[in-house]
PDB file of C-alpha atoms in Angstrom:
ATOM      1  CA  UNK A   1       0.000   0.000   0.000  1.00 44.00           C
ATOM      2  CA  UNK A   2       2.747   2.271   0.796  1.00 42.00           C
ATOM      3  CA  UNK A   3       4.295   1.548  -2.590  1.00 40.00           C
ATOM      4  CA  UNK A   4       1.191   2.569  -4.382  1.00 43.00           C
ATOM      5  CA  UNK A   5       0.957   5.787  -2.375  1.00 43.00           C
ATOM      6  CA  UNK A   6       4.488   6.687  -3.255  1.00 37.00           C
ATOM      7  CA  UNK A   7       3.859   5.836  -6.872  1.00 39.00           C
ATOM      8  CA  UNK A   8       0.739   8.012  -6.942  1.00 40.00           C
ATOM      9  CA  UNK A   9       2.645  10.751  -5.200  1.00 40.00           C
ATOM     10  CA  UNK A  10       5.436  10.540  -7.741  1.00 41.00           C
ATOM     11  CA  UNK A  11       2.955  10.562 -10.551  1.00 39.00           C
ATOM     12  CA  UNK A  12       1.267  13.589  -9.032  1.00 40.00           C
ATOM     13  CA  UNK A  13       4.578  15.384  -8.664  1.00 37.00           C
ATOM     14  CA  UNK A  14       5.521  14.510 -12.222  1.00 42.00           C
ATOM     15  CA  UNK A  15       2.163  15.708 -13.453  1.00 41.00           C
ATOM     16  CA  UNK A  16       2.599  18.896 -11.526  1.00 44.00           C
ATOM     17  CA  UNK A  17       6.013  19.427 -12.979  1.00 39.00           C
ATOM     18  CA  UNK A  18       4.705  18.719 -16.459  1.00 42.00           C
ATOM     19  CA  UNK A  19       1.834  21.154 -15.947  1.00 39.00           C
ATOM     20  CA  UNK A  20       4.213  23.750 -14.611  1.00 43.00           C
ATOM     21  CA  UNK A  21       6.553  23.206 -17.529  1.00 41.00           C
ATOM     22  CA  UNK A  22       3.669  23.550 -19.954  1.00 40.00           C
ATOM     23  CA  UNK A  23       2.492  26.709 -18.273  1.00 44.00           C
ATOM     24  CA  UNK A  24       5.993  28.052 -18.242  1.00 46.00           C
ATOM     25  CA  UNK A  25       6.316  27.138 -21.908  1.00 45.00           C
ATOM     26  CA  UNK A  26       3.042  28.855 -22.713  1.00 45.00           C
ATOM     27  CA  UNK A  27       4.013  31.819 -20.602  1.00 45.00           C
ATOM     28  CA  UNK A  28       7.337  31.895 -22.376  1.00 44.00           C
ATOM     29  CA  UNK A  29       5.626  31.690 -25.701  1.00 42.00           C
ATOM     30  CA  UNK A  30       3.221  34.386 -24.639  1.00 40.00           C
ATOM     31  CA  UNK A  31       6.087  36.449 -23.333  1.00 45.00           C
ATOM     32  CA  UNK A  32       8.021  35.759 -26.524  1.00 43.00           C
ATOM     33  CA  UNK A  33       5.072  36.804 -28.679  1.00 43.00           C
ATOM     34  CA  UNK A  34       4.328  39.889 -26.620  1.00 43.00           C
ATOM     35  CA  UNK A  35       7.633  41.604 -27.409  1.00 44.00           C
ATOM     36  CA  UNK A  36       7.202  40.518 -31.006  1.00 46.00           C
ATOM     37  CA  UNK A  37       4.389  43.025 -31.382  1.00 42.00           C
ATOM     38  CA  UNK A  38       6.414  45.996 -30.117  1.00 41.00           C
ATOM     39  CA  UNK A  39       9.408  44.718 -32.011  1.00 41.00           C
ATOM     40  CA  UNK A  40       7.363  44.657 -35.173  1.00 41.00           C
ATOM     41  CA  UNK A  41       5.685  47.925 -34.325  1.00 41.00           C
ATOM     42  CA  UNK A  42       8.901  49.586 -33.286  1.00 40.00           C
ATOM     43  CA  UNK A  43      10.495  49.352 -36.764  1.00 39.00           C
ATOM     44  CA  UNK A  44       7.054  49.962 -38.157  1.00 40.00           C
ATOM     45  CA  UNK A  45       6.759  53.331 -36.442  1.00 39.00           C
ATOM     46  CA  UNK A  46      10.065  54.729 -37.713  1.00 37.00           C
ATOM     47  CA  UNK A  47       9.418  53.110 -41.062  1.00 36.00           C
ATOM     48  CA  UNK A  48       6.040  54.797 -41.251  1.00 35.00           C
ATOM     49  CA  UNK A  49       7.542  58.039 -40.011  1.00 36.00           C
ATOM     50  CA  UNK A  50      10.488  57.714 -42.355  1.00 38.00           C
ATOM     51  CA  UNK A  51       8.142  56.791 -45.170  1.00 37.00           C
ATOM     52  CA  UNK A  52       6.001  59.809 -44.383  1.00 37.00           C
ATOM     53  CA  UNK A  53       9.072  61.992 -44.338  1.00 34.00           C
ATOM     54  CA  UNK A  54      10.309  60.441 -47.533  1.00 33.00           C
ATOM     55  CA  UNK A  55       6.927  60.900 -49.159  1.00 36.00           C
ATOM     56  CA  UNK A  56       6.924  64.490 -47.927  1.00 36.00           C
ATOM     57  CA  UNK A  57      10.348  65.024 -49.415  1.00 34.00           C
ATOM     58  CA  UNK A  58       9.252  63.397 -52.630  1.00 35.00           C
ATOM     59  CA  UNK A  59       6.096  65.463 -52.667  1.00 36.00           C
ATOM     60  CA  UNK A  60       7.988  68.586 -51.842  1.00 36.00           C
ATOM     61  CA  UNK A  61      10.620  67.781 -54.420  1.00 36.00           C
ATOM     62  CA  UNK A  62       7.925  66.975 -56.911  1.00 35.00           C
ATOM     63  CA  UNK A  63       6.069  70.133 -55.983  1.00 35.00           C
ATOM     64  CA  UNK A  64       9.180  72.223 -56.353  1.00 35.00           C
ATOM     65  CA  UNK A  65      10.008  70.541 -59.624  1.00 33.00           C
ATOM     66  CA  UNK A  66       6.489  71.144 -60.805  1.00 29.00           C
ATOM     67  CA  UNK A  67       6.624  74.746 -59.703  1.00 32.00           C
ATOM     68  CA  UNK A  68       9.965  75.137 -61.448  1.00 33.00           C
ATOM     69  CA  UNK A  69       8.552  73.642 -64.609  1.00 28.00           C
ATOM     70  CA  UNK A  70       5.493  75.800 -64.312  1.00 30.00           C
ATOM     71  CA  UNK A  71       7.637  78.825 -63.638  1.00 30.00           C
ATOM     72  CA  UNK A  72       9.893  77.997 -66.543  1.00 31.00           C
ATOM     73  CA  UNK A  73       6.856  77.336 -68.649  1.00 32.00           C
ATOM     74  CA  UNK A  74       5.500  80.722 -67.744  1.00 30.00           C
ATOM     75  CA  UNK A  75       8.862  82.215 -68.403  1.00 29.00           C
ATOM     76  CA  UNK A  76       8.848  80.594 -71.797  1.00 25.00           C
ATOM     77  CA  UNK A  77       5.316  81.791 -72.338  1.00 25.00           C
ATOM     78  CA  UNK A  78       6.403  85.242 -71.250  1.00 24.00           C
ATOM     79  CA  UNK A  79       9.354  85.014 -73.566  1.00 26.00           C
ATOM     80  CA  UNK A  80       7.083  83.975 -76.306  1.00 25.00           C
ATOM     81  CA  UNK A  81       4.846  86.837 -75.238  1.00 29.00           C
ATOM     82  CA  UNK A  82       7.716  89.219 -75.555  1.00 30.00           C
ATOM     83  CA  UNK A  83       8.533  87.843 -78.944  1.00 33.00           C
ATOM     84  CA  UNK A  84       4.915  88.316 -79.644  1.00 34.00           C
ATOM     85  CA  UNK A  85       5.426  91.643 -77.999  1.00 35.00           C
ATOM     86  CA  UNK A  86       6.869  92.530 -81.256  1.00 40.00           C
ATOM     87  CA  UNK A  87       3.276  92.059 -82.247  1.00 50.00           C
ATOM     88  CA  UNK A  88       2.014  94.336 -79.496  1.00 60.00           C
ATOM     89  CA  UNK A  89       5.137  96.528 -79.195  1.00 92.00           C
ATOM     90  CA  UNK A  90       5.301  99.942 -80.780  1.00 95.00           C
ATOM     91  CA  UNK A  91       6.959 100.394 -84.153  1.00 97.00           C
ATOM     92  CA  UNK A  92      10.427 101.882 -83.805  1.00 97.00           C
ATOM     93  CA  UNK A  93      11.857 104.395 -86.230  1.00 98.00           C
ATOM     94  CA  UNK A  94      14.764 102.086 -87.077  1.00 97.00           C
ATOM     95  CA  UNK A  95      12.329  99.315 -88.036  1.00 97.00           C
ATOM     96  CA  UNK A  96      10.361 101.503 -90.448  1.00 98.00           C
ATOM     97  CA  UNK A  97      11.119 102.443 -94.028  1.00 98.00           C
ATOM     98  CA  UNK A  98       9.581 105.914 -94.419  1.00 98.00           C
ATOM     99  CA  UNK A  99       8.939 107.465 -97.810  1.00 98.00           C
ATOM    100  CA  UNK A 100       6.679 110.228 -99.162  1.00 98.00           C
ATOM    101  CA  UNK A 101       5.014 110.906-102.515  1.00 97.00           C
ATOM    102  CA  UNK A 102       2.759 113.511-104.076  1.00 97.00           C
ATOM    103  CA  UNK A 103      -0.856 112.293-103.985  1.00 95.00           C
ATOM    104  CA  UNK A 104      -2.592 115.453-105.116  1.00 94.00           C
ATOM    105  CA  UNK A 105      -5.433 114.815-107.550  1.00 91.00           C
ATOM    106  CA  UNK A 106      -6.216 117.439-110.194  1.00 87.00           C
ATOM    107  CA  UNK A 107      -9.047 119.711-109.091  1.00 85.00           C
ATOM    108  CA  UNK A 108      -8.405 119.235-105.341  1.00 88.00           C
ATOM    109  CA  UNK A 109      -8.616 122.377-103.263  1.00 88.00           C
ATOM    110  CA  UNK A 110      -5.607 121.223-101.231  1.00 94.00           C
ATOM    111  CA  UNK A 111      -2.386 119.469-102.021  1.00 96.00           C
ATOM    112  CA  UNK A 112      -1.757 116.048-100.464  1.00 97.00           C
ATOM    113  CA  UNK A 113       1.441 114.196 -99.662  1.00 97.00           C
ATOM    114  CA  UNK A 114       1.088 110.528 -98.746  1.00 98.00           C
ATOM    115  CA  UNK A 115       3.649 109.263 -96.244  1.00 98.00           C
ATOM    116  CA  UNK A 116       4.321 105.545 -96.321  1.00 98.00           C
ATOM    117  CA  UNK A 117       5.502 103.566 -93.284  1.00 98.00           C
ATOM    118  CA  UNK A 118       6.757 100.074 -94.153  1.00 98.00           C
ATOM    119  CA  UNK A 119       7.541  97.573 -91.415  1.00 98.00           C
ATOM    120  CA  UNK A 120      10.964  96.108 -92.128  1.00 97.00           C
ATOM    121  CA  UNK A 121      11.440  94.802 -88.573  1.00 95.00           C
ATOM    122  CA  UNK A 122      11.503  91.201 -87.374  1.00 94.00           C
ATOM    123  CA  UNK A 123       7.830  91.059 -86.392  1.00 96.00           C
ATOM    124  CA  UNK A 124       4.496  92.847 -86.227  1.00 97.00           C
ATOM    125  CA  UNK A 125       4.339  96.153 -84.380  1.00 97.00           C
ATOM    126  CA  UNK A 126       1.768  98.756 -83.359  1.00 97.00           C
ATOM    127  CA  UNK A 127       1.334 102.371 -84.451  1.00 97.00           C
ATOM    128  CA  UNK A 128      -0.799 104.779 -82.481  1.00 96.00           C
ATOM    129  CA  UNK A 129      -2.923 107.362 -84.265  1.00 96.00           C
ATOM    130  CA  UNK A 130      -0.650 110.245 -85.290  1.00 98.00           C
ATOM    131  CA  UNK A 131       2.910 110.729 -86.450  1.00 98.00           C
ATOM    132  CA  UNK A 132       4.689 114.007 -85.863  1.00 98.00           C
ATOM    133  CA  UNK A 133       5.153 116.041 -89.041  1.00 98.00           C
ATOM    134  CA  UNK A 134       7.131 119.214 -89.675  1.00 98.00           C
ATOM    135  CA  UNK A 135       7.466 120.881 -93.065  1.00 97.00           C
ATOM    136  CA  UNK A 136      10.641 122.822 -93.771  1.00 97.00           C
ATOM    137  CA  UNK A 137      10.214 126.057 -95.701  1.00 95.00           C
ATOM    138  CA  UNK A 138      12.345 128.958 -96.768  1.00 93.00           C
ATOM    139  CA  UNK A 139      10.803 130.894 -93.888  1.00 90.00           C
ATOM    140  CA  UNK A 140      11.354 128.222 -91.205  1.00 93.00           C
ATOM    141  CA  UNK A 141       9.633 125.016 -90.124  1.00 94.00           C
ATOM    142  CA  UNK A 142       5.888 124.553 -89.813  1.00 95.00           C
ATOM    143  CA  UNK A 143       4.420 121.903 -87.528  1.00 96.00           C
ATOM    144  CA  UNK A 144       1.408 120.111 -88.944  1.00 97.00           C
ATOM    145  CA  UNK A 145      -1.839 120.172 -86.963  1.00 97.00           C
ATOM    146  CA  UNK A 146      -3.790 116.981 -86.366  1.00 97.00           C
ATOM    147  CA  UNK A 147      -7.134 116.657 -88.104  1.00 96.00           C
ATOM    148  CA  UNK A 148      -8.714 115.345 -84.894  1.00 95.00           C
ATOM    149  CA  UNK A 149      -9.900 111.912 -86.075  1.00 95.00           C
ATOM    150  CA  UNK A 150      -9.391 109.030 -83.634  1.00 95.00           C
ATOM    151  CA  UNK A 151      -9.408 105.644 -85.382  1.00 94.00           C
ATOM    152  CA  UNK A 152      -7.342 103.986 -82.658  1.00 95.00           C
ATOM    153  CA  UNK A 153      -3.981 102.194 -82.936  1.00 94.00           C
ATOM    154  CA  UNK A 154      -3.155  99.942 -85.889  1.00 93.00           C
ATOM    155  CA  UNK A 155      -1.099  96.739 -86.061  1.00 96.00           C
ATOM    156  CA  UNK A 156       1.446  96.889 -88.845  1.00 97.00           C
ATOM    157  CA  UNK A 157       2.367  93.371 -89.926  1.00 97.00           C
ATOM    158  CA  UNK A 158       5.908  92.504 -90.878  1.00 96.00           C
ATOM    159  CA  UNK A 159       6.673  93.516 -94.460  1.00 97.00           C
ATOM    160  CA  UNK A 160       3.475  95.522 -94.949  1.00 97.00           C
ATOM    161  CA  UNK A 161       2.864  99.262 -95.273  1.00 97.00           C
ATOM    162  CA  UNK A 162       0.422 101.843 -94.011  1.00 97.00           C
ATOM    163  CA  UNK A 163      -0.092 105.469 -95.137  1.00 97.00           C
ATOM    164  CA  UNK A 164      -1.170 108.783 -93.724  1.00 97.00           C
ATOM    165  CA  UNK A 165      -1.840 112.054 -95.448  1.00 97.00           C
ATOM    166  CA  UNK A 166      -0.305 115.516 -95.098  1.00 98.00           C
ATOM    167  CA  UNK A 167      -2.568 118.245 -96.502  1.00 97.00           C
ATOM    168  CA  UNK A 168      -1.429 121.778 -97.380  1.00 96.00           C
ATOM    169  CA  UNK A 169      -2.904 124.753 -99.250  1.00 95.00           C
ATOM    170  CA  UNK A 170      -1.979 125.102-102.888  1.00 94.00           C
ATOM    171  CA  UNK A 171      -0.428 128.365-103.965  1.00 93.00           C
ATOM    172  CA  UNK A 172      -2.881 129.725-106.513  1.00 89.00           C
ATOM    173  CA  UNK A 173      -2.175 133.358-105.792  1.00 85.00           C
ATOM    174  CA  UNK A 174       0.217 133.817-108.704  1.00 83.00           C
ATOM    175  CA  UNK A 175       2.920 135.042-106.290  1.00 84.00           C
ATOM    176  CA  UNK A 176       6.174 133.313-105.435  1.00 88.00           C
ATOM    177  CA  UNK A 177       4.822 132.135-102.106  1.00 92.00           C
ATOM    178  CA  UNK A 178       6.893 130.288 -99.508  1.00 93.00           C
ATOM    179  CA  UNK A 179       9.245 127.653-100.835  1.00 95.00           C
ATOM    180  CA  UNK A 180       8.908 124.127 -99.430  1.00 96.00           C
ATOM    181  CA  UNK A 181      12.209 122.316 -98.895  1.00 95.00           C
ATOM    182  CA  UNK A 182      11.714 119.210 -96.757  1.00 98.00           C
ATOM    183  CA  UNK A 183       9.491 116.956 -94.684  1.00 98.00           C
ATOM    184  CA  UNK A 184      10.395 115.705 -91.192  1.00 98.00           C
ATOM    185  CA  UNK A 185       8.467 112.643 -89.957  1.00 98.00           C
ATOM    186  CA  UNK A 186       8.546 111.272 -86.425  1.00 98.00           C
ATOM    187  CA  UNK A 187       6.697 107.938 -86.019  1.00 98.00           C
ATOM    188  CA  UNK A 188       4.048 107.772 -83.267  1.00 97.00           C
ATOM    189  CA  UNK A 189       5.464 107.602 -79.720  1.00 96.00           C
ATOM    190  CA  UNK A 190       9.020 107.971 -81.034  1.00 97.00           C
ATOM    191  CA  UNK A 191      11.635 110.707 -80.682  1.00 97.00           C
ATOM    192  CA  UNK A 192      13.862 109.766 -83.632  1.00 97.00           C
ATOM    193  CA  UNK A 193      12.870 111.528 -86.864  1.00 98.00           C
ATOM    194  CA  UNK A 194      13.485 110.973 -90.548  1.00 98.00           C
ATOM    195  CA  UNK A 195      13.986 113.903 -92.947  1.00 98.00           C
ATOM    196  CA  UNK A 196      12.715 113.482 -96.492  1.00 98.00           C
ATOM    197  CA  UNK A 197      12.764 115.614 -99.597  1.00 98.00           C
ATOM    198  CA  UNK A 198       9.483 117.453-100.102  1.00 98.00           C
ATOM    199  CA  UNK A 199       7.586 115.683-102.932  1.00 97.00           C
ATOM    200  CA  UNK A 200       4.605 118.037-103.354  1.00 97.00           C
ATOM    201  CA  UNK A 201       4.039 121.466-104.865  1.00 96.00           C
ATOM    202  CA  UNK A 202       7.004 123.815-104.749  1.00 95.00           C
ATOM    203  CA  UNK A 203       5.444 126.599-102.702  1.00 95.00           C
ATOM    204  CA  UNK A 204       2.829 127.535-100.153  1.00 94.00           C
ATOM    205  CA  UNK A 205       0.762 130.715-100.391  1.00 92.00           C
ATOM    206  CA  UNK A 206       1.873 133.430 -98.039  1.00 86.00           C
ATOM    207  CA  UNK A 207      -0.321 133.388 -94.915  1.00 75.00           C
ATOM    208  CA  UNK A 208      -1.138 135.938 -92.285  1.00 62.00           C
ATOM    209  CA  UNK A 209       0.875 134.004 -89.723  1.00 66.00           C
ATOM    210  CA  UNK A 210      -2.174 133.021 -87.633  1.00 71.00           C
ATOM    211  CA  UNK A 211      -1.122 129.375 -87.532  1.00 79.00           C
ATOM    212  CA  UNK A 212       0.262 126.511 -89.564  1.00 88.00           C
ATOM    213  CA  UNK A 213      -1.774 125.719 -92.680  1.00 93.00           C
ATOM    214  CA  UNK A 214      -0.360 122.153 -92.743  1.00 96.00           C
ATOM    215  CA  UNK A 215      -2.592 119.311 -91.501  1.00 97.00           C
ATOM    216  CA  UNK A 216      -1.767 115.685 -90.779  1.00 98.00           C
ATOM    217  CA  UNK A 217      -4.265 112.849 -90.756  1.00 97.00           C
ATOM    218  CA  UNK A 218      -4.111 109.740 -88.561  1.00 97.00           C
ATOM    219  CA  UNK A 219      -2.307 106.540 -89.567  1.00 96.00           C
ATOM    220  CA  UNK A 220      -4.309 104.913 -92.354  1.00 94.00           C
ATOM    221  CA  UNK A 221      -5.930 108.139 -93.533  1.00 90.00           C
ATOM    222  CA  UNK A 222      -4.286 108.121 -96.957  1.00 83.00           C
ATOM    223  CA  UNK A 223      -4.908 105.649 -99.778  1.00 65.00           C
ATOM    224  CA  UNK A 224      -2.918 102.414 -99.822  1.00 51.00           C
ATOM    225  CA  UNK A 225      -0.668 103.218-102.735  1.00 44.00           C
ATOM    226  CA  UNK A 226       2.087 101.027-104.217  1.00 36.00           C
TER     227      UNK A 226
END
């Protein structure tokens, strides 16, 4: 009987040890798995943070690159706009071929000189309404008065011409009158002038000195001659 008790006791102890070992093993496994979560999450957190930072850098870099492209694109557009600004820019004296011819028609009460402006520049340009005109005479220079019409500015395409008229009284008095010697033309909004030979009638009638008898029309006011 005693043998059986000891055997049962030993079995009980062994069972207890086995149970304890199993529990310890489970606890160990549980303990081993518990750190696994932080261990996985620990790299995960920096990785997520680093990924966020990297994505931010990529986004920022992409944004900056996009802005640079956009800025360069605008710059290019602006450059192209400036090149096209030749289209909207004013016509410069150096880009214009300026000539004048007699356009008086028989029977007219006044003489007319047509001034031609030809665009020989690299692109289109714009002329506002009036050019400056002075007529040289044996008695001094006379500044032409504007006729007062306001057609607005005109775009002068590359290689094309536009005309305006200069009107003056014809000398029908039979006297020698005032001799005409030259024509000075200053394109609209410019300060550089071109001096041409006077192509019209040789003289003006003598006036009472109350003002210039010369009149200038706006750009486009004369016929489109050759």
